[in-house]
Amino acid sequence: MVIISIGGLNARLAFAIAAAAFGSAFQHGYNLGVMNAPLGLIEDWLNQTSATENEVNDTASNSTRTYMDKSETTMIVSIIVSIYCVGGMVGGSLTGFFANR
């Protein structure tokens, strides 16, 4: 087997770099897809749990519910998805530290 070497970069190292880059990109994309699939259900749940009751004329029979508008729900869902990405960056950064301990 002939291994081509260019200034410290050989075929095995290039393959390892490519496998790590494409493998992690696939996992990240797949996990975001899994996260984004139930977003409609998450938005509905957020809207139902955050609904506030407004009482009209101080009687319980005339109370109405106020729901979040679409922009508020979208903002909360985008923060949830962003936290997933930030957690991946923090976890990836700390992996080397904990592996060397």
XYZ file of N, CA, C and O in Angstrom:
404
model
N 0.844 -1.177 0.000
C 0.000 0.000 0.000
C 0.888 1.238 0.000
O 1.765 1.385 0.821
N 0.617 2.134 -0.904
C 1.376 3.364 -1.019
C 0.599 4.472 -0.310
O -0.562 4.711 -0.584
N 1.262 5.133 0.631
C 0.635 6.240 1.359
C 1.284 7.529 0.900
O 2.488 7.705 1.013
N 0.469 8.408 0.327
C 0.964 9.683 -0.170
C 1.075 10.641 1.003
O 0.143 10.813 1.780
N 2.228 11.289 1.127
C 2.448 12.207 2.233
C 2.831 13.579 1.700
O 3.736 13.707 0.887
N 2.116 14.604 2.129
C 2.399 15.975 1.712
C 2.549 16.816 2.965
O 1.568 17.196 3.598
N 3.756 17.073 3.382
C 4.018 17.958 4.511
C 3.326 17.544 5.793
O 2.752 18.389 6.460
N 3.330 16.302 6.149
C 2.706 15.821 7.376
C 1.277 15.340 7.190
O 0.725 14.686 8.060
N 0.663 15.664 6.066
C -0.692 15.206 5.782
C -0.598 13.979 4.893
O -0.110 14.054 3.770
N -1.019 12.859 5.403
C -1.008 11.654 4.576
C -2.449 11.220 4.302
O -3.408 11.831 4.772
N -2.618 10.163 3.550
C -3.947 9.730 3.130
C -4.796 9.295 4.320
O -6.004 9.572 4.359
N -4.195 8.623 5.276
C -4.971 8.175 6.441
C -5.469 9.367 7.262
O -6.610 9.376 7.733
N -4.618 10.341 7.452
C -5.020 11.528 8.197
C -6.107 12.292 7.439
O -7.075 12.761 8.042
N -5.962 12.413 6.133
C -6.984 13.100 5.331
C -8.311 12.357 5.406
O -9.383 12.974 5.517
N -8.276 11.022 5.382
C -9.506 10.242 5.501
C -10.139 10.437 6.874
O -11.363 10.577 6.990
N -9.318 10.452 7.917
C -9.848 10.644 9.270
C -10.494 12.020 9.415
O -11.555 12.156 10.030
N -9.870 13.043 8.849
C -10.427 14.393 8.906
C -11.750 14.455 8.153
O -12.748 15.009 8.643
N -11.784 13.863 6.954
C -13.014 13.879 6.159
C -14.132 13.096 6.849
O -15.286 13.531 6.877
N -13.794 11.947 7.421
C -14.811 11.141 8.105
C -15.359 11.878 9.319
O -16.568 11.854 9.581
N -14.489 12.538 10.081
C -14.953 13.285 11.252
C -15.822 14.467 10.839
O -16.855 14.736 11.461
N -15.420 15.170 9.799
C -16.179 16.348 9.360
C -17.543 15.950 8.802
O -18.571 16.516 9.189
N -17.571 14.988 7.899
C -18.847 14.585 7.308
C -19.716 13.825 8.299
O -20.936 13.962 8.303
N -19.098 13.025 9.158
C -19.864 12.269 10.157
C -20.536 13.174 11.159
O -21.701 12.986 11.508
N -19.826 14.178 11.626
C -20.429 15.083 12.608
C -21.488 15.972 11.951
O -22.491 16.296 12.580
N -21.267 16.364 10.704
C -22.266 17.178 10.012
C -23.546 16.377 9.802
O -24.652 16.900 9.957
N -23.414 15.101 9.478
C -24.599 14.257 9.310
C -25.358 14.125 10.628
O -26.581 14.262 10.668
N -24.631 13.863 11.708
C -25.287 13.709 13.004
C -25.978 15.002 13.430
O -27.087 14.985 13.961
N -25.317 16.124 13.218
C -25.900 17.414 13.597
C -27.166 17.675 12.788
O -28.194 18.074 13.338
N -27.095 17.450 11.485
C -28.260 17.666 10.636
C -29.410 16.730 10.971
O -30.577 17.134 11.010
N -29.087 15.473 11.230
C -30.129 14.510 11.591
C -30.792 14.899 12.904
O -32.019 14.876 13.022
N -29.992 15.267 13.886
C -30.552 15.627 15.190
C -31.373 16.908 15.121
O -32.360 17.053 15.833
N -30.975 17.853 14.275
C -31.809 19.043 14.089
C -33.125 18.673 13.414
O -34.172 19.235 13.732
N -33.077 17.715 12.485
C -34.305 17.246 11.859
C -35.232 16.590 12.859
O -36.449 16.784 12.836
N -34.654 15.805 13.755
C -35.446 15.169 14.800
C -36.018 16.220 15.742
O -37.150 16.106 16.209
N -35.253 17.261 15.999
C -35.712 18.338 16.884
C -36.804 19.159 16.204
O -37.766 19.571 16.852
N -36.685 19.397 14.904
C -37.636 20.262 14.209
C -38.936 19.555 13.839
O -39.926 20.224 13.555
N -38.950 18.228 13.827
C -40.158 17.504 13.426
C -41.347 17.802 14.356
O -42.443 18.073 13.871
N -41.187 17.760 15.681
C -42.350 17.999 16.544
C -42.547 19.467 16.927
O -43.206 19.751 17.926
N -41.992 20.395 16.169
C -42.100 21.805 16.569
C -43.541 22.298 16.594
O -43.880 23.155 17.407
N -44.387 21.769 15.735
C -45.795 22.174 15.770
C -46.445 21.793 17.087
O -47.197 22.573 17.672
N -46.140 20.597 17.562
C -46.675 20.162 18.857
C -46.108 20.990 20.000
O -46.821 21.335 20.951
N -44.816 21.312 19.919
C -44.190 22.123 20.966
C -44.800 23.520 20.993
O -45.073 24.074 22.062
N -45.047 24.097 19.811
C -45.674 25.417 19.756
C -47.073 25.390 20.356
O -47.456 26.294 21.107
N -47.846 24.355 20.038
C -49.188 24.241 20.617
C -49.126 24.100 22.131
O -49.920 24.715 22.856
N -48.178 23.275 22.607
C -48.036 23.084 24.045
C -47.654 24.387 24.740
O -48.205 24.728 25.791
N -46.701 25.128 24.151
C -46.308 26.416 24.723
C -47.493 27.365 24.783
O -47.694 28.074 25.773
N -48.270 27.375 23.726
C -49.411 28.283 23.668
C -50.468 27.906 24.694
O -51.070 28.773 25.333
N -50.712 26.622 24.879
C -51.722 26.179 25.843
C -51.276 26.420 27.282
O -52.077 26.809 28.122
N -50.000 26.167 27.567
C -49.535 26.297 28.951
C -49.302 27.744 29.360
O -49.316 28.052 30.553
N -49.081 28.615 28.400
C -48.819 30.012 28.754
C -50.070 30.879 28.649
O -49.988 32.083 28.854
N -51.195 30.281 28.321
C -52.426 31.069 28.188
C -52.813 31.641 29.541
O -52.743 30.980 30.568
N -53.175 32.887 29.526
C -53.598 33.542 30.765
C -55.094 33.800 30.700
O -55.649 34.077 29.634
N -55.709 33.719 31.834
C -57.152 33.954 31.884
C -57.421 35.403 32.259
O -56.901 35.913 33.244
N -58.206 36.056 31.461
C -58.633 37.420 31.732
C -60.102 37.384 32.124
O -60.942 36.922 31.365
N -60.387 37.870 33.297
C -61.766 37.868 33.752
C -62.444 39.159 33.325
O -61.915 40.252 33.526
N -63.603 39.003 32.740
C -64.380 40.141 32.290
C -65.496 40.377 33.304
O -66.205 39.445 33.680
N -65.648 41.598 33.747
C -66.671 41.997 34.721
C -66.532 41.250 36.050
O -67.515 41.068 36.766
N -65.356 40.781 36.373
C -65.066 40.118 37.653
C -65.961 38.915 37.931
O -66.293 38.621 39.066
N -66.382 38.219 36.899
C -67.149 36.988 37.103
C -66.418 35.847 36.412
O -65.836 36.010 35.347
N -66.461 34.685 37.028
C -65.736 33.538 36.484
C -66.382 33.012 35.215
O -65.724 32.394 34.385
N -67.652 33.244 35.032
C -68.334 32.708 33.850
C -67.973 33.482 32.586
O -68.111 32.967 31.490
N -67.515 34.710 32.729
C -67.176 35.524 31.566
C -65.676 35.602 31.318
O -65.203 36.532 30.684
N -64.919 34.642 31.809
C -63.473 34.713 31.628
C -63.089 34.272 30.219
O -63.725 33.420 29.617
N -62.069 34.892 29.682
C -61.550 34.543 28.362
C -60.060 34.244 28.481
O -59.400 34.726 29.398
N -59.555 33.469 27.563
C -58.128 33.130 27.570
C -57.398 33.963 26.534
O -57.883 34.170 25.432
N -56.203 34.408 26.904
C -55.357 35.150 25.986
C -54.152 34.283 25.659
O -53.445 33.835 26.562
N -53.934 34.031 24.392
C -52.831 33.186 23.940
C -51.691 34.041 23.402
O -51.879 35.212 23.061
N -50.510 33.423 23.317
C -49.365 34.125 22.728
C -49.601 34.296 21.233
O -50.229 33.452 20.599
N -49.065 35.370 20.676
C -49.153 35.495 19.235
C -48.011 34.715 18.578
O -47.127 34.197 19.238
N -48.066 34.629 17.275
C -47.138 33.772 16.526
C -45.683 34.193 16.702
O -44.788 33.353 16.778
N -45.422 35.492 16.801
C -44.040 35.951 16.922
C -43.432 35.538 18.262
O -42.254 35.168 18.329
N -44.218 35.587 19.336
C -43.704 35.157 20.645
C -43.418 33.661 20.660
O -42.382 33.222 21.159
N -44.322 32.879 20.088
C -44.125 31.434 20.033
C -42.901 31.089 19.193
O -42.095 30.238 19.578
N -42.737 31.749 18.064
C -41.585 31.497 17.197
C -40.284 31.855 17.900
O -39.291 31.136 17.780
N -40.277 32.927 18.661
C -39.077 33.330 19.388
C -38.688 32.286 20.433
O -37.513 31.912 20.548
N -39.647 31.786 21.174
C -39.353 30.784 22.199
C -38.852 29.488 21.568
O -37.888 28.880 22.037
N -39.475 29.064 20.475
C -39.050 27.834 19.797
C -37.656 28.007 19.212
O -36.830 27.093 19.275
N -37.347 29.171 18.670
C -36.005 29.394 18.117
C -34.953 29.385 19.218
O -33.835 28.907 19.015
N -35.292 29.865 20.397
C -34.360 29.807 21.528
C -34.134 28.357 21.946
O -33.008 27.957 22.238
N -35.186 27.550 21.948
C -35.049 26.134 22.300
C -34.108 25.427 21.341
O -33.210 24.686 21.746
N -34.277 25.650 20.044
C -33.421 25.007 19.045
C -31.996 25.538 19.147
O -31.028 24.785 19.013
N -31.828 26.826 19.423
C -30.490 27.401 19.554
C -29.762 26.863 20.778
O -28.543 26.668 20.744
N -30.488 26.616 21.851
C -29.866 26.048 23.048
C -29.293 24.674 22.742
O -28.226 24.309 23.236
N -29.975 23.920 21.895
C -29.453 22.617 21.479
C -28.097 22.787 20.792
O -27.148 22.063 21.087
N -27.981 23.729 19.889
C -26.720 23.950 19.161
C -25.623 24.451 20.092
O -24.477 24.010 19.988
N -25.944 25.366 20.979
C -24.953 25.883 21.928
C -24.487 24.770 22.859
O -23.301 24.653 23.180
N -25.402 23.913 23.293
C -25.027 22.776 24.130
C -24.079 21.836 23.417
O -23.146 21.290 24.030
N -24.273 21.637 22.125
C -23.351 20.805 21.350
C -21.970 21.423 21.270
O -20.952 20.721 21.362
N -21.898 22.731 21.115
C -20.596 23.400 21.060
C -19.880 23.315 22.399
O -18.681 23.044 22.456
N -20.594 23.541 23.478
C -19.985 23.478 24.808
C -19.532 22.044 25.109
O -18.427 21.817 25.600
N -20.387 21.076 24.791
C -20.026 19.683 25.019
C -18.826 19.253 24.199
O -17.933 18.554 24.689
N -18.769 19.675 22.945
C -17.626 19.349 22.105
C -16.349 20.002 22.592
O -15.258 19.433 22.501
N -16.457 21.208 23.115
C -15.284 21.903 23.629
C -14.762 21.274 24.916
O -13.555 21.247 25.156
N -15.636 20.772 25.747
C -15.219 20.192 27.018
C -14.804 18.724 26.915
O -14.219 18.190 27.857
N -15.061 18.086 25.787
C -14.742 16.673 25.637
C -13.253 16.429 25.780
O -12.828 15.483 26.483
N -12.435 17.222 25.151
C -10.981 17.062 25.252
C -10.473 17.230 26.675
O -9.586 16.495 27.117
N -11.032 18.192 27.381
C -10.614 18.428 28.755
C -10.915 17.222 29.630
O -10.056 16.752 30.394
N -12.108 16.688 29.520
C -12.481 15.542 30.358
C -11.823 14.255 29.894
O -11.603 13.346 30.694
N -11.508 14.135 28.618
C -10.835 12.943 28.114
C -9.396 12.863 28.618
O -8.867 11.775 28.828
N -8.765 14.003 28.823
C -7.369 14.019 29.299
C -7.249 13.848 30.791
O -6.153 13.691 31.308
N -8.325 13.901 31.520
C -8.263 13.778 32.976
C -8.151 12.368 33.405
O -8.243 11.390 33.162
